[in-house]
PDB file of C-alpha atoms in Angstrom:
ATOM      1  CA  UNK J   1      -0.086   0.101  -0.129  1.00  0.00           C
ATOM      2  CA  UNK J   2       0.820   3.235  -1.191  1.00  0.00           C
ATOM      3  CA  UNK J   3       2.325   5.335   1.582  1.00  0.00           C
ATOM      4  CA  UNK J   4       0.923   9.113   1.647  1.00  0.00           C
ATOM      5  CA  UNK J   5       3.263  11.800   0.411  1.00  0.00           C
ATOM      6  CA  UNK J   6       1.611  14.791   2.112  1.00  0.00           C
ATOM      7  CA  UNK J   7       2.979  15.755   5.417  1.00  0.00           C
ATOM      8  CA  UNK J   8       0.917  15.695   8.629  1.00  0.00           C
ATOM      9  CA  UNK J   9       1.106  19.906   8.799  1.00  0.00           C
ATOM     10  CA  UNK J  10      -0.288  20.029   5.443  1.00  0.00           C
ATOM     11  CA  UNK J  11      -3.169  18.912   6.282  1.00  0.00           C
ATOM     12  CA  UNK J  12      -3.359  20.440   9.334  1.00  0.00           C
ATOM     13  CA  UNK J  13      -3.144  23.573   6.971  1.00  0.00           C
ATOM     14  CA  UNK J  14      -5.107  22.470   4.279  1.00  0.00           C
ATOM     15  CA  UNK J  15      -7.611  21.719   7.181  1.00  0.00           C
ATOM     16  CA  UNK J  16      -7.690  22.941  10.284  1.00  0.00           C
ATOM     17  CA  UNK J  17     -10.240  23.922  12.182  1.00  0.00           C
ATOM     18  CA  UNK J  18      -8.897  27.038  14.331  1.00  0.00           C
ATOM     19  CA  UNK J  19      -9.655  29.950  12.078  1.00  0.00           C
ATOM     20  CA  UNK J  20      -9.559  30.905   8.413  1.00  0.00           C
ATOM     21  CA  UNK J  21      -5.738  33.699   7.680  1.00  0.00           C
ATOM     22  CA  UNK J  22      -5.830  36.066   5.776  1.00  0.00           C
ATOM     23  CA  UNK J  23      -4.353  34.947   2.001  1.00  0.00           C
ATOM     24  CA  UNK J  24       0.357  35.852   3.019  1.00  0.00           C
ATOM     25  CA  UNK J  25      -0.243  37.341   6.323  1.00  0.00           C
ATOM     26  CA  UNK J  26       3.327  35.416   7.248  1.00  0.00           C
ATOM     27  CA  UNK J  27       5.196  37.463   4.443  1.00  0.00           C
ATOM     28  CA  UNK J  28       4.191  40.655   6.195  1.00  0.00           C
ATOM     29  CA  UNK J  29       8.116  42.639   7.004  1.00  0.00           C
ATOM     30  CA  UNK J  30       5.538  44.344   9.548  1.00  0.00           C
ATOM     31  CA  UNK J  31       4.795  42.345  13.075  1.00  0.00           C
ATOM     32  CA  UNK J  32       2.296  44.860  13.945  1.00  0.00           C
ATOM     33  CA  UNK J  33       0.369  43.628  10.802  1.00  0.00           C
ATOM     34  CA  UNK J  34       1.121  40.087  11.164  1.00  0.00           C
ATOM     35  CA  UNK J  35       0.127  40.447  14.979  1.00  0.00           C
ATOM     36  CA  UNK J  36      -2.764  41.883  13.679  1.00  0.00           C
ATOM     37  CA  UNK J  37      -3.831  40.570  11.404  1.00  0.00           C
ATOM     38  CA  UNK J  38      -3.455  37.091  13.527  1.00  0.00           C
ATOM     39  CA  UNK J  39      -6.066  38.215  16.823  1.00  0.00           C
ATOM     40  CA  UNK J  40      -8.529  39.535  14.232  1.00  0.00           C
ATOM     41  CA  UNK J  41      -9.384  35.914  12.340  1.00  0.00           C
ATOM     42  CA  UNK J  42      -9.090  34.887  15.986  1.00  0.00           C
ATOM     43  CA  UNK J  43     -11.629  36.533  17.656  1.00  0.00           C
ATOM     44  CA  UNK J  44     -14.002  36.478  14.053  1.00  0.00           C
ATOM     45  CA  UNK J  45     -13.439  32.900  14.493  1.00  0.00           C
ATOM     46  CA  UNK J  46     -16.696  30.760  15.106  1.00  0.00           C
ATOM     47  CA  UNK J  47     -14.442  27.008  14.863  1.00  0.00           C
ATOM     48  CA  UNK J  48     -11.926  28.044  17.272  1.00  0.00           C
ATOM     49  CA  UNK J  49     -11.913  25.397  20.340  1.00  0.00           C
ATOM     50  CA  UNK J  50      -9.812  27.458  22.644  1.00  0.00           C
ATOM     51  CA  UNK J  51      -9.568  31.836  24.069  1.00  0.00           C
ATOM     52  CA  UNK J  52      -8.594  34.142  20.846  1.00  0.00           C
ATOM     53  CA  UNK J  53      -5.323  34.371  22.259  1.00  0.00           C
ATOM     54  CA  UNK J  54      -4.277  30.800  22.431  1.00  0.00           C
ATOM     55  CA  UNK J  55      -6.054  30.513  19.134  1.00  0.00           C
ATOM     56  CA  UNK J  56      -3.593  32.849  17.931  1.00  0.00           C
ATOM     57  CA  UNK J  57      -0.828  32.399  19.318  1.00  0.00           C
ATOM     58  CA  UNK J  58      -1.264  28.587  18.300  1.00  0.00           C
ATOM     59  CA  UNK J  59      -1.192  29.239  14.563  1.00  0.00           C
ATOM     60  CA  UNK J  60       1.861  32.203  14.751  1.00  0.00           C
ATOM     61  CA  UNK J  61       4.392  29.592  16.578  1.00  0.00           C
ATOM     62  CA  UNK J  62       2.499  26.368  14.662  1.00  0.00           C
ATOM     63  CA  UNK J  63       3.591  28.320  11.398  1.00  0.00           C
ATOM     64  CA  UNK J  64       7.341  29.452  12.733  1.00  0.00           C
ATOM     65  CA  UNK J  65       7.895  25.079  13.656  1.00  0.00           C
ATOM     66  CA  UNK J  66       6.541  24.333  10.454  1.00  0.00           C
ATOM     67  CA  UNK J  67       9.063  26.331   8.450  1.00  0.00           C
ATOM     68  CA  UNK J  68      11.974  25.538  10.390  1.00  0.00           C
ATOM     69  CA  UNK J  69      15.337  26.233   9.088  1.00  0.00           C
ATOM     70  CA  UNK J  70      13.832  27.932   6.163  1.00  0.00           C
ATOM     71  CA  UNK J  71      13.072  31.142   7.664  1.00  0.00           C
ATOM     72  CA  UNK J  72      15.970  33.004   7.874  1.00  0.00           C
ATOM     73  CA  UNK J  73      16.903  35.040  10.854  1.00  0.00           C
ATOM     74  CA  UNK J  74      15.944  37.893   9.177  1.00  0.00           C
ATOM     75  CA  UNK J  75      12.141  36.107   8.960  1.00  0.00           C
ATOM     76  CA  UNK J  76      12.378  34.570  12.215  1.00  0.00           C
ATOM     77  CA  UNK J  77      12.882  37.658  13.904  1.00  0.00           C
ATOM     78  CA  UNK J  78       9.464  39.826  12.165  1.00  0.00           C
ATOM     79  CA  UNK J  79       7.567  36.886  13.328  1.00  0.00           C
ATOM     80  CA  UNK J  80       9.122  36.354  16.769  1.00  0.00           C
ATOM     81  CA  UNK J  81       8.827  39.777  17.160  1.00  0.00           C
ATOM     82  CA  UNK J  82       4.675  39.688  15.908  1.00  0.00           C
ATOM     83  CA  UNK J  83       4.289  37.133  18.824  1.00  0.00           C
ATOM     84  CA  UNK J  84       5.331  39.969  21.133  1.00  0.00           C
ATOM     85  CA  UNK J  85       3.093  42.531  19.612  1.00  0.00           C
ATOM     86  CA  UNK J  86       0.143  39.469  19.525  1.00  0.00           C
ATOM     87  CA  UNK J  87       0.944  39.389  24.167  1.00  0.00           C
ATOM     88  CA  UNK J  88       0.843  43.760  23.845  1.00  0.00           C
ATOM     89  CA  UNK J  89      -2.731  42.916  21.309  1.00  0.00           C
ATOM     90  CA  UNK J  90      -4.325  41.029  23.771  1.00  0.00           C
ATOM     91  CA  UNK J  91      -3.000  42.895  27.041  1.00  0.00           C
ATOM     92  CA  UNK J  92      -0.552  40.907  28.239  1.00  0.00           C
ATOM     93  CA  UNK J  93       4.067  41.406  29.096  1.00  0.00           C
ATOM     94  CA  UNK J  94       6.044  40.445  26.233  1.00  0.00           C
ATOM     95  CA  UNK J  95       9.155  38.134  27.090  1.00  0.00           C
ATOM     96  CA  UNK J  96      11.956  39.684  27.541  1.00  0.00           C
TER      97      UNK J  96
END
């Protein structure tokens, strides 16, 4: 029996039940814009299973982890800053 060539992460991305993200949101160079967009998607979603903050942070972390070594240091830095902006947007302390 032939194994599927799809990776689990691709399946999650295509069929996730968490929330709908704006196309290309993670390609922005502005951490604040990324955080605002992910926050908006999490708050508007009626399919998420956790709080808007957890859903948004999980999706951002999932993207970073999925990209893995493919991310440049600059890109990873932008996405990590977006996580801090997301924390601020939800009234939480950014990590140091």
